Short mmCIF file of C-alpha atoms in Angstrom, two decimals:
data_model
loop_
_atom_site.label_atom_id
_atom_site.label_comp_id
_atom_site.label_asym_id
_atom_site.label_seq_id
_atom_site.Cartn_x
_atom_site.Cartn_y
_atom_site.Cartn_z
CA UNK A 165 -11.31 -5.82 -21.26
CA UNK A 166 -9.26 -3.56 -19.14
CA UNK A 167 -11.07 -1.96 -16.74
CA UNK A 168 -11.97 -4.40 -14.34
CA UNK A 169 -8.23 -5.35 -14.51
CA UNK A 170 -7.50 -1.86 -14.02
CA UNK A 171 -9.42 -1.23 -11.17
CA UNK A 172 -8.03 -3.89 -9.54
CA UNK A 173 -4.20 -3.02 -10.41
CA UNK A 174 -5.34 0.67 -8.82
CA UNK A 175 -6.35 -1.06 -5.42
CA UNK A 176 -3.34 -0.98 -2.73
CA UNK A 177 -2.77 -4.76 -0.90
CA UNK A 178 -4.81 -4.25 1.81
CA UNK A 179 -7.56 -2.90 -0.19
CA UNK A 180 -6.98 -6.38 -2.51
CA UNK A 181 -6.78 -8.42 0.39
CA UNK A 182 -10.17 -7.29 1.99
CA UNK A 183 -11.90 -7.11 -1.24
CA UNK A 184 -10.95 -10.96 -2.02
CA UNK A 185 -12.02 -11.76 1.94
CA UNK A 186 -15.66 -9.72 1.66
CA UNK A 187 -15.85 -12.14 -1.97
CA UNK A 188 -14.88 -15.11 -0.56
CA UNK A 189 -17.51 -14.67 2.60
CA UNK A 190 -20.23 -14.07 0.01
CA UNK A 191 -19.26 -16.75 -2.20
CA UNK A 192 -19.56 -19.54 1.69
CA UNK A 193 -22.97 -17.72 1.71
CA UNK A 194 -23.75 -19.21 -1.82
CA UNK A 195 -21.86 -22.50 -0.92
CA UNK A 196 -24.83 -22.50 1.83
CA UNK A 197 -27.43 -22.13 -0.47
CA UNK A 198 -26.39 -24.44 -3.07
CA UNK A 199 -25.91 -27.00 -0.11
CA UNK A 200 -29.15 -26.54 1.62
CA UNK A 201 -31.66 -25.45 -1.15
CA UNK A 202 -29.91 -28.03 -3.74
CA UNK A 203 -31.27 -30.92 -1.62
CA UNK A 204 -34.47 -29.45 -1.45
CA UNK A 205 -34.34 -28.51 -5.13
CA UNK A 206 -33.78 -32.59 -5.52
CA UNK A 207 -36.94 -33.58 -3.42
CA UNK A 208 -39.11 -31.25 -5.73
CA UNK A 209 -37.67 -32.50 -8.80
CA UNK A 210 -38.32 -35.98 -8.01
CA UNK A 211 -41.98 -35.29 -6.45
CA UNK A 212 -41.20 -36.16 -3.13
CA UNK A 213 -41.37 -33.59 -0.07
CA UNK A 214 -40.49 -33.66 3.76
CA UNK A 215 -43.56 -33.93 5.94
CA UNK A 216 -47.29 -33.59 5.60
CA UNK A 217 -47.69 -30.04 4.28
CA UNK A 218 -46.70 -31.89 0.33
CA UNK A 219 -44.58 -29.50 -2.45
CA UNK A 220 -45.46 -26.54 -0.48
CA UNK A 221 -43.63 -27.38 2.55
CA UNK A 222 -40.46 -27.82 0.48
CA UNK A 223 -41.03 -24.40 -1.61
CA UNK A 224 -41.35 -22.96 2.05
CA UNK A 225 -38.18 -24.35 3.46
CA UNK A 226 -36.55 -22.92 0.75
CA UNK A 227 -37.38 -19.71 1.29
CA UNK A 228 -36.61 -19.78 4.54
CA UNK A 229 -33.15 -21.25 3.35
CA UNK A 230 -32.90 -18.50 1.11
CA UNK A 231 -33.70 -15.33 3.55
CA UNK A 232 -31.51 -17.01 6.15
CA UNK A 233 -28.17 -16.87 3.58
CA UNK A 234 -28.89 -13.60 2.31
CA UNK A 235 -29.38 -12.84 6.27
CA UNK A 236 -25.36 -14.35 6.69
CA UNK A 237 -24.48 -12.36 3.79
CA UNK A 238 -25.25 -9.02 5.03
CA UNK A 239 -23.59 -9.82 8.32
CA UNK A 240 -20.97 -11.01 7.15
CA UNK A 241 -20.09 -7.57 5.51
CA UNK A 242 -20.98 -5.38 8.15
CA UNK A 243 -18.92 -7.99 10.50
CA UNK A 244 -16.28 -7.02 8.12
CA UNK A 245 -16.66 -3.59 8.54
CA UNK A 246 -16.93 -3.70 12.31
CA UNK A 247 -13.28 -5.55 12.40
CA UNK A 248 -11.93 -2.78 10.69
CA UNK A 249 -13.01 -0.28 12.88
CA UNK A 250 -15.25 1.51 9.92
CA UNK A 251 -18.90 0.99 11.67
CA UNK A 252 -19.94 -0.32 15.02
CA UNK A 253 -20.81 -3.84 15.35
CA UNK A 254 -24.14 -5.22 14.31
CA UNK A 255 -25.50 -6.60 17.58
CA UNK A 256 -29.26 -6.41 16.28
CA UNK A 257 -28.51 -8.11 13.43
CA UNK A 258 -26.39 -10.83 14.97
CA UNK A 259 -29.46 -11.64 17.45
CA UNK A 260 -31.70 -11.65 14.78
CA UNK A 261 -28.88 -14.46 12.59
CA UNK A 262 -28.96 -16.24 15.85
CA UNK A 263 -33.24 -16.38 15.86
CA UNK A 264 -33.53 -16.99 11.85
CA UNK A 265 -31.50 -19.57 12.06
CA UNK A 266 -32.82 -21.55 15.27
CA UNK A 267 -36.25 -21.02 13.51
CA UNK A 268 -34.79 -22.27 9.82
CA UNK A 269 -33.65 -25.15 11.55
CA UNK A 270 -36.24 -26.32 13.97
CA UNK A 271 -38.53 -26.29 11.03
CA UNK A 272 -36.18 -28.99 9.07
CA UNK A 273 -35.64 -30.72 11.80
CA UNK A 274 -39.65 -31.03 13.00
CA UNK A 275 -40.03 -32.34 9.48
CA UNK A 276 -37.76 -35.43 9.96
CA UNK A 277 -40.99 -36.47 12.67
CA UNK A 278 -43.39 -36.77 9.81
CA UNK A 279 -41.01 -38.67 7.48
CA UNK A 280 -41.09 -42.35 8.25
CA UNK A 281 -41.92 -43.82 5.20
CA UNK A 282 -39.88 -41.46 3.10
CA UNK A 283 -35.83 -42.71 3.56
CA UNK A 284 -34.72 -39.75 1.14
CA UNK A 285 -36.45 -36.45 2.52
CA UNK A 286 -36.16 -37.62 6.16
CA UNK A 287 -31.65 -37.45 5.26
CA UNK A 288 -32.78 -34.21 2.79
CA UNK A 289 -34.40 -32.75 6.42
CA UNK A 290 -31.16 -33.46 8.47
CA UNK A 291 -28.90 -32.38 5.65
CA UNK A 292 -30.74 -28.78 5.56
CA UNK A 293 -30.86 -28.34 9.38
CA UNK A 294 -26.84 -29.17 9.52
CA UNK A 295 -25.61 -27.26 6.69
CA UNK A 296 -27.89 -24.11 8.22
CA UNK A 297 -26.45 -24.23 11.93
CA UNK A 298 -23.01 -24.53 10.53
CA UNK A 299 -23.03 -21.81 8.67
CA UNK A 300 -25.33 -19.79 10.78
CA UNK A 301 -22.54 -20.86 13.91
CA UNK A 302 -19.24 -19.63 11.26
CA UNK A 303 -21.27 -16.00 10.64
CA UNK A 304 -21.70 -15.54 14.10
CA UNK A 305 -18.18 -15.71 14.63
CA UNK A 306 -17.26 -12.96 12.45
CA UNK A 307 -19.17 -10.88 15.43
CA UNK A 308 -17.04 -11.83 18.14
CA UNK A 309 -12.87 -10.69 19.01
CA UNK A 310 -12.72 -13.36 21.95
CA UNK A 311 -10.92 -16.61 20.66
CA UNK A 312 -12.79 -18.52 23.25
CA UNK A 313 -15.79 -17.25 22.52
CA UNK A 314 -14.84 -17.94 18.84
CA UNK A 315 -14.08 -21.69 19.91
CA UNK A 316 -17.37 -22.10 22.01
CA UNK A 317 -19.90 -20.88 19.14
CA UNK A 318 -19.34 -24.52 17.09
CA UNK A 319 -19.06 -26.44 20.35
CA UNK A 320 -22.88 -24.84 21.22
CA UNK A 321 -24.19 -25.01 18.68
CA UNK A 322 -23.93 -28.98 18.20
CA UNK A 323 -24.98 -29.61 21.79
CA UNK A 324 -28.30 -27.68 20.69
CA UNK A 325 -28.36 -29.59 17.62
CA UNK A 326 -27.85 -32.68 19.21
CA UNK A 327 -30.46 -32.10 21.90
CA UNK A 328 -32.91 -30.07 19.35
CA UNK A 329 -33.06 -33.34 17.35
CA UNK A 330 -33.84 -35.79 20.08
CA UNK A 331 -36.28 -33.76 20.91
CA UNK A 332 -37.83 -33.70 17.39
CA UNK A 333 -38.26 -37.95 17.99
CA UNK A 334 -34.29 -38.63 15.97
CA UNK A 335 -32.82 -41.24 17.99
CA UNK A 336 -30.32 -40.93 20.15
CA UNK A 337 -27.46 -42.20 17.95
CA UNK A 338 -29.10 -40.29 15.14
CA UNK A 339 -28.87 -37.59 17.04
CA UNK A 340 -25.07 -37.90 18.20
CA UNK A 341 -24.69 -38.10 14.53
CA UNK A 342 -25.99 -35.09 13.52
CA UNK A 343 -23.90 -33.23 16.48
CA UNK A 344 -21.06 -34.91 15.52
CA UNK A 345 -21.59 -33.55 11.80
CA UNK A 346 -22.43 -29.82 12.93
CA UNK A 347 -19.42 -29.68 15.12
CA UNK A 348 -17.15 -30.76 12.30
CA UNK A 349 -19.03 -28.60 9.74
CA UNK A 350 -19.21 -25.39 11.74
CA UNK A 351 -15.94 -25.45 13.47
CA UNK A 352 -14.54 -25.64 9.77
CA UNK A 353 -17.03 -22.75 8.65
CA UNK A 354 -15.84 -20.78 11.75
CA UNK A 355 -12.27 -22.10 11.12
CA UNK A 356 -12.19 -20.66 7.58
CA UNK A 357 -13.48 -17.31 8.89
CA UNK A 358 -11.57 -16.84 11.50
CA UNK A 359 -8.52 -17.54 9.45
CA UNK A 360 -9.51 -15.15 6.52
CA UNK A 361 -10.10 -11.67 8.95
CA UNK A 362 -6.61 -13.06 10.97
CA UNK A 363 -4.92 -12.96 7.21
CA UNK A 364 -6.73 -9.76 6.60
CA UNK A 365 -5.53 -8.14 9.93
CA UNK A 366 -1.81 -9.05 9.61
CA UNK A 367 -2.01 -7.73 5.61
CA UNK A 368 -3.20 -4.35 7.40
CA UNK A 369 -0.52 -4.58 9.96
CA UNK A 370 2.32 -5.03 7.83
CA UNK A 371 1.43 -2.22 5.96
CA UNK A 372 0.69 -0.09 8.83
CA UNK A 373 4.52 -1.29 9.84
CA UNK A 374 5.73 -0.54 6.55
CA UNK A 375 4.13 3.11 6.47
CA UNK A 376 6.02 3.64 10.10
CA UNK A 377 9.36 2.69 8.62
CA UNK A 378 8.95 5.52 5.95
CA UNK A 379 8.14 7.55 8.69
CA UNK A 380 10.69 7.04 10.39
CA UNK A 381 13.05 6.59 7.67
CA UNK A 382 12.08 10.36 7.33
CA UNK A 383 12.76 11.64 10.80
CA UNK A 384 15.87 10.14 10.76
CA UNK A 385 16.69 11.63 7.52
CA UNK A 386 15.92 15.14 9.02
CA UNK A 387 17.87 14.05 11.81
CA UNK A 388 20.85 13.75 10.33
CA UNK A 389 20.12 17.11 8.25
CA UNK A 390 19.63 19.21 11.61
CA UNK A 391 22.81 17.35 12.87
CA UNK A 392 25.00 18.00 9.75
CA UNK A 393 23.69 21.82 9.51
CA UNK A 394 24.29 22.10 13.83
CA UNK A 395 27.96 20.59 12.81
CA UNK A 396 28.86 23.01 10.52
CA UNK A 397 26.99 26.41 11.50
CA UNK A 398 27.50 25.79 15.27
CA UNK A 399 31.20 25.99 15.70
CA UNK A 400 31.07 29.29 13.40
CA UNK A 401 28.10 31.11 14.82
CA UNK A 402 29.53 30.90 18.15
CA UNK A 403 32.80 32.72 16.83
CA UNK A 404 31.16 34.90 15.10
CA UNK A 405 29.25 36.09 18.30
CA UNK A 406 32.22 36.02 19.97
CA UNK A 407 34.25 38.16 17.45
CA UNK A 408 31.23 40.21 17.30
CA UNK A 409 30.99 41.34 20.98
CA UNK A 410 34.67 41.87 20.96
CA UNK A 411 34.68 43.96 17.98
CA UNK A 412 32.18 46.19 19.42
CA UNK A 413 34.12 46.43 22.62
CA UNK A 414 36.89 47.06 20.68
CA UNK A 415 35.57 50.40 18.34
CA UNK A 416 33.67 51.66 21.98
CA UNK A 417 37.87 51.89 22.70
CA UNK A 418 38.78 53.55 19.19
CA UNK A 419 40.97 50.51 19.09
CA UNK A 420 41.97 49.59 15.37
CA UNK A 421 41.99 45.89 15.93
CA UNK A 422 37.85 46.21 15.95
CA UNK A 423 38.39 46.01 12.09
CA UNK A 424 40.47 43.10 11.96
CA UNK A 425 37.73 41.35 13.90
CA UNK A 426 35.16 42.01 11.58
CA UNK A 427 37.03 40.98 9.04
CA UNK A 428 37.34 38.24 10.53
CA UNK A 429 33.78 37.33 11.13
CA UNK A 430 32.52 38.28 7.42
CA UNK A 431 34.90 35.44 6.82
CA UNK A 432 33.77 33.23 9.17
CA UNK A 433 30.08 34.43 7.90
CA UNK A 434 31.31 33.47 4.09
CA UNK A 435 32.85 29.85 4.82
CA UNK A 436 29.74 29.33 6.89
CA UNK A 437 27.57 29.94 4.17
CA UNK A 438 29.29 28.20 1.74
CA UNK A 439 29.55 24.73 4.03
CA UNK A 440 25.61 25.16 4.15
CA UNK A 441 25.74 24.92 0.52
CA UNK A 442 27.28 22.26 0.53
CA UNK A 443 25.15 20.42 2.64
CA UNK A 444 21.90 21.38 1.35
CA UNK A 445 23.44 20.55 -2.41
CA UNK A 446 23.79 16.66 -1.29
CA UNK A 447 19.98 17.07 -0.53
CA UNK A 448 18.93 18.87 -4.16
CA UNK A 449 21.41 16.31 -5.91
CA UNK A 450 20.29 13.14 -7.85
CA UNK A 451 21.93 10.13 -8.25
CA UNK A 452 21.57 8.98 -11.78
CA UNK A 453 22.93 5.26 -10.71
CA UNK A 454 20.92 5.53 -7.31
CA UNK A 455 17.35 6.50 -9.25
CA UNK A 456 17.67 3.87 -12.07
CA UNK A 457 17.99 1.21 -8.76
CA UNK A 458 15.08 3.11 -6.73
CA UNK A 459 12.73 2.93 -9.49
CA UNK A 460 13.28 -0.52 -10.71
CA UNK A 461 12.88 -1.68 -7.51
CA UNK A 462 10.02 0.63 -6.75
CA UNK A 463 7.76 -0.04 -10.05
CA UNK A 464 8.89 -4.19 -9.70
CA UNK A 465 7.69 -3.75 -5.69
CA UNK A 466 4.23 -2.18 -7.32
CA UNK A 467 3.47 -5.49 -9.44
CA UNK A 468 5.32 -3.30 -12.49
CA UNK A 469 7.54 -5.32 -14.58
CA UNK A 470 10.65 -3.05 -15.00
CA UNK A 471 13.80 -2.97 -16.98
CA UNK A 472 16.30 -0.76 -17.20
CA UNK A 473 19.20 -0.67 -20.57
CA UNK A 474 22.17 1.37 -20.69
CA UNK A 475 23.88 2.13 -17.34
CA UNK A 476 25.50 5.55 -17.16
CA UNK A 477 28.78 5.50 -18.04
CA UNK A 478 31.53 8.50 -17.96
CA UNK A 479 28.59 11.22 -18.00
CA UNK A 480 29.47 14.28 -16.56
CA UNK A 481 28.06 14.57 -12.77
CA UNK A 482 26.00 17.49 -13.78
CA UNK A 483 24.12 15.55 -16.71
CA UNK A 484 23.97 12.82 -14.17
CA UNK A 485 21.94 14.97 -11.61
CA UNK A 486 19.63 15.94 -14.59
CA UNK A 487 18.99 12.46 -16.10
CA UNK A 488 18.57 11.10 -12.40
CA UNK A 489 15.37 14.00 -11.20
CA UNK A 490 13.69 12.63 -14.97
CA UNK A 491 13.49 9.25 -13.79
CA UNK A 492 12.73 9.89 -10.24
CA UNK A 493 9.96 12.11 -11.99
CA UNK A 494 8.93 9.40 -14.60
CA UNK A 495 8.72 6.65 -11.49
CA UNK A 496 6.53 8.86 -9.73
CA UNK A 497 4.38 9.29 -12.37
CA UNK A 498 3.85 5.64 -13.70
CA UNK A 499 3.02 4.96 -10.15
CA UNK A 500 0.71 7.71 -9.79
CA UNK A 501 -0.81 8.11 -12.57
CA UNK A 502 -0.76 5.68 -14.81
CA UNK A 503 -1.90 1.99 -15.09
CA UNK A 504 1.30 0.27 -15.90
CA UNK A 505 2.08 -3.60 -16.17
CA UNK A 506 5.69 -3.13 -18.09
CA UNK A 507 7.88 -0.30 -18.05
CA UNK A 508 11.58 0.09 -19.67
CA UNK A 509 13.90 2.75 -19.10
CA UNK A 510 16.79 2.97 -21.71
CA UNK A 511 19.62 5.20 -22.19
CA UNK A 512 21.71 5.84 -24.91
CA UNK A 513 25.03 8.24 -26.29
CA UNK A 514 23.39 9.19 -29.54
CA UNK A 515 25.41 11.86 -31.58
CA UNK A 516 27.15 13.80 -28.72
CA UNK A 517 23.82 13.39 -26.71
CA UNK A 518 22.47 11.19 -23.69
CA UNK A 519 18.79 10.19 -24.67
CA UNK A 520 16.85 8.52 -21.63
CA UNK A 521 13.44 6.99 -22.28
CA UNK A 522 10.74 6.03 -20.09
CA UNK A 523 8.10 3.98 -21.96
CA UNK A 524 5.23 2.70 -20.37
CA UNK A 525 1.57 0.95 -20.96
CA UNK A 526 -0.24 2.53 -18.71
CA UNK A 527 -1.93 5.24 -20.47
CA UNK A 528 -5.36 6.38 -18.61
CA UNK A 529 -8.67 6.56 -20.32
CA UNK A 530 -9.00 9.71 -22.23
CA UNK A 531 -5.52 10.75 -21.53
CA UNK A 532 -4.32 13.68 -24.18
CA UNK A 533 -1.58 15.25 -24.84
CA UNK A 534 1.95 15.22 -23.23
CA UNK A 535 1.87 15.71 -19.28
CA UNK A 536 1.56 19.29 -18.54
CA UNK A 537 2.21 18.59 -14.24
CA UNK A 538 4.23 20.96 -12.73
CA UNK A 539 6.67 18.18 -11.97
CA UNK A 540 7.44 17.98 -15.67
CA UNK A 541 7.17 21.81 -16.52
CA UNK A 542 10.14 21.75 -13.97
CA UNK A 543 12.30 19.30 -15.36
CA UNK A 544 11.56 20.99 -18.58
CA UNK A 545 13.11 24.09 -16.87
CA UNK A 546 15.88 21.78 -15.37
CA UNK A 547 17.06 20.06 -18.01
CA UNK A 548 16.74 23.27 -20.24
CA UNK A 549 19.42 25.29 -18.29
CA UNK A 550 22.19 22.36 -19.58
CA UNK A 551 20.64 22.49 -22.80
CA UNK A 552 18.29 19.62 -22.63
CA UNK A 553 14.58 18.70 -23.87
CA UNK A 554 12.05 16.89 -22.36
CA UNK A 555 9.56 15.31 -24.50
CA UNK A 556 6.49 13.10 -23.04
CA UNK A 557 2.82 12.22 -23.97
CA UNK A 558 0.49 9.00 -24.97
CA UNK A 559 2.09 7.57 -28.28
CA UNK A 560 -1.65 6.16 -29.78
CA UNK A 561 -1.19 2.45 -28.82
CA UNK A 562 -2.15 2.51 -25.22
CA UNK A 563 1.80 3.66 -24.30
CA UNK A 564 3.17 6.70 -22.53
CA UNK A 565 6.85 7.68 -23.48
CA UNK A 566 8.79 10.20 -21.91
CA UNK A 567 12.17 10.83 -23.72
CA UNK A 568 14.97 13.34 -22.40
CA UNK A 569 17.79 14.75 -24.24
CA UNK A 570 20.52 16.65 -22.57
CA UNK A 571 24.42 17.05 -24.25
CA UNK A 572 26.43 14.58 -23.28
CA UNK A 573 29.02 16.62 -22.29
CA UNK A 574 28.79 19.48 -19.53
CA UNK A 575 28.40 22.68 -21.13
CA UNK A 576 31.31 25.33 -20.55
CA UNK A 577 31.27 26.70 -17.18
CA UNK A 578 28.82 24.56 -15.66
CA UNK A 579 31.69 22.66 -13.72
CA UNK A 580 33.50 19.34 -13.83
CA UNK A 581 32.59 16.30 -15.11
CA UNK A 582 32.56 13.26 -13.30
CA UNK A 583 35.58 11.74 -11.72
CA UNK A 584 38.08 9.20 -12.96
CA UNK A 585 35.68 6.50 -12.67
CA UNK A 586 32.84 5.82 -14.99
CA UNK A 587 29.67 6.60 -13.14
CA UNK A 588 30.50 8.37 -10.26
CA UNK A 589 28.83 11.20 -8.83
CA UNK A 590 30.36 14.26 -7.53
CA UNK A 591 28.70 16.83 -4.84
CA UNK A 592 27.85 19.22 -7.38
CA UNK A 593 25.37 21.01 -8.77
CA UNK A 594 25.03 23.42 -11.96
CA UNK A 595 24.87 26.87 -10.72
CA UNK A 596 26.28 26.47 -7.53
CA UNK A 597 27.83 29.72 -6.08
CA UNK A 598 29.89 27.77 -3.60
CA UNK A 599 33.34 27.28 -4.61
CA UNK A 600 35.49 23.94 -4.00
CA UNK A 601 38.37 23.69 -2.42
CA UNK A 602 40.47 22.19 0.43
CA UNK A 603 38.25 22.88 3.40
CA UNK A 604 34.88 22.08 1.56
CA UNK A 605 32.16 19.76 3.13
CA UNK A 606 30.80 17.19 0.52
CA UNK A 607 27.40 15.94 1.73
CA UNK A 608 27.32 12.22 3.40
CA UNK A 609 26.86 9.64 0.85
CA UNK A 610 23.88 7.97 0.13
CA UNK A 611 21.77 11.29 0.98
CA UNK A 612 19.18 10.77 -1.99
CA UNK A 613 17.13 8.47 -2.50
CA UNK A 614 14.49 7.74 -4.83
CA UNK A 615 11.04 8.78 -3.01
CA UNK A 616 12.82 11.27 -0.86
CA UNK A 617 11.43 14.20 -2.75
CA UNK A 618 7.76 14.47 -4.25
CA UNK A 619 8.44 15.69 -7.47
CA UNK A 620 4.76 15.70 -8.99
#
């Protein structure tokens, strides 16, 4: 009972949005049928039939009926197509909707000249030629980009109808009848087209828009990387090229100050190399408080219904870093790779240890095993430098859980804990060779993100 549900959770909003417009045009080409064919199905039912030719002439009209929706059908999709840029436009076929269906309906209306005596297939006859140029005029459409073009294909075609009929012997109120009737039907045909591929196009837009704001959201991110590494490596290089040249001018003299320089600059090298560090670590750090917010939002954004238990409280920054790449990780792979409707993310202080699970029902067909990605053979590696395990695979009932351990305290000489206040993160990372002191650069806040790095 899943898959078709699955297939359609798996489809991005555009892709949703087209697929329930190329439907809903097929299912107006049905509508058409059961319209036009129904009546005709009626007058063979009850033994009457339009014109002279008897049962046959009914069976025939049908067919033609028939051949002229699944005509609009196919049209209709490639129209589709066309808007979208994915195939060139269907001219032929267009010209040969436009010919099928003046043909379809000059032969129901040229049977409405035979029919005096029957009151009920002569109304069958005009019923059948209305409901064909309507539709045939709203199929059309989909060929065209012009809005006055758009607006003139209803208007046409009930002039023609009008005039087709009068000519066929309907009289002339009869006939402004029937005009009136195809103008109302087929402008609200066209109407309902036209308003379907305009839905479809701003769908496509906004997402287009909403792809250029990651983009950009990315260039501006490197933006302020280049500026924040120009800030602190410009000021230095240039002293260092400075106290370089004069250095060398100075031992060309056999003047002891050249070594005073050079001390000088491998210090100036040093603090410039350890400002970098600093820099960079706001970019490798993860925000345990800013991840659990990026991936509710981001799963609840994706149709996934999300909760999140246990807020980090008085963890040690280091832990904090750890905990926050598993569920940037974990996101990232219930989005990728999984076919989630509910996810919950807990964590808990369980015997000296923070345990954070990530259980999900979104467990592919045929998935085995836990996850073996090199996404999670690194945070294996990660969390195992603090002492941590990472545990994650399909638990038998349709559910994925991923569950991370890691000591809730820093281990001994991996650095500070967190500050004063429960669930703040400090700039700084286990490992780090860069010392802290008065003159260090802490990176700008709110420098990660969840979604700034692919982790998988």
């Amino acid at each position: 009972m899943r898959g078709p549900g699955r297939w359609w959770r798996r489809k991005s909003t555009p892709a949703k949005v087209e697929a329930y417009t190329r439907w809903s045009f097929h299912f107006m080409v049905l509508v058409e049928f059961v319209t036009a064919g129904g009546q005709l199905l009626g007058l063979l039912v009850r033994g009457e039939h339009p014109g002279a030719g008897g049962p046959g002439a009914a069976t025939a009209l049908m067919v033609l009926v028939a051949g002229h929706c699944v005509l609009c059908g196919v049209i209709a999709s490639r129209s589709l197509d066309w808007q979208r840029g994915r195939r060139a436009k269907p001219v032929r076929l267009l010209w040969a909707l436009g010919a099928v269906t003046a043909a379809v309906a000059t032969t129901a209306v040229s049977f409405v000249e035979h029919d005096r005596a029957g009151r009920g297939a002569d109304g069958t006859a005009l019923g059948v030629y209305v409901a064909v140029l309507a539709f045939g005029a709203g199929t059309i459409t989909l060929g065209l980009r012009d809005r006055r073009r758009m607006l003139a294909s209803p208007t046409g075609f009930a002039a023609g109808s009008g005039l087709v009929a009068s000519a066929f012997g309907v009289a002339a109120p009869s006939a402004l009848i029937v005009a009136a009737v195809v103008l109302f039907s087929a402008g609200f045909v066209t109407a309902t087209y036209v308003l379907s591929l305009w839905l479809l196009n701003v769908v496509h837009e906004l997402d287009e828009a909403r792809e250029t704001r990651t983009r950009l959201a990315v260039a501006e991110e490197r933006l302020r990387f280049g500026r924040d590494l120009h800030d602190v490596m410009g000021r230095n290089l240039a002293v260092i090229a400075l106290k370089s040249e004069l250095a060398v001018q100075l031992a060309q003299r056999g003047r002891p100050e050249a070594v005073t320089q050079m001390v000088e600059v491998q210090r100036l090298a040093q603090e410039t190399q350890r400002e970098v560090r600093e820099v960079v670590r706001g970019y490798r750090e993860a925000d345990l408080n800013s991840e659990l917010a990026g991936a509710k939002g981001v799963l609840t954004a994706a149709g996934i219904d999300c909760t999140v238990t246990g807020p980090p409280v008085g963890l040690p920054a280091q832990v904090q870093s750890a905990l926050g790449w598993v569920v940037r990780e974990a996101a990232t792979n219930v989005l990728r790779h999984g076919d989630a409707r509910q996810c919950a993310v807990d964590l808990r202080i369980r015997e000296g240890r923070a345990v954070l699970t990530v259980d999900n029902d979104g467990v592919p067909d045929g998935a085995g095993g836990p996850g073996r990605g090199s996404g999670l053979v690194g945070l294996r590696e990660r969390l195992a430098e603090i002492g941590g395990t990472l545990r994650a695979g399909p638990t038998g009932d349709g559910r994925f859980l991923l569950t991370a351990e890691v000591p809730s305290a820093a281990p001994a000489g991996s650095g500070p804990a967190a500050g004063p206040r429960a669930g703040v993160v400090t700039p700084r990372t286990a490992g780090s060779l860069a010392p802290t002191g008065p003159g260090t650069r802490t990176a700008a806040p709110g420098s990660t993100a969840f979604g700034n790095e692919v982790t998988s």
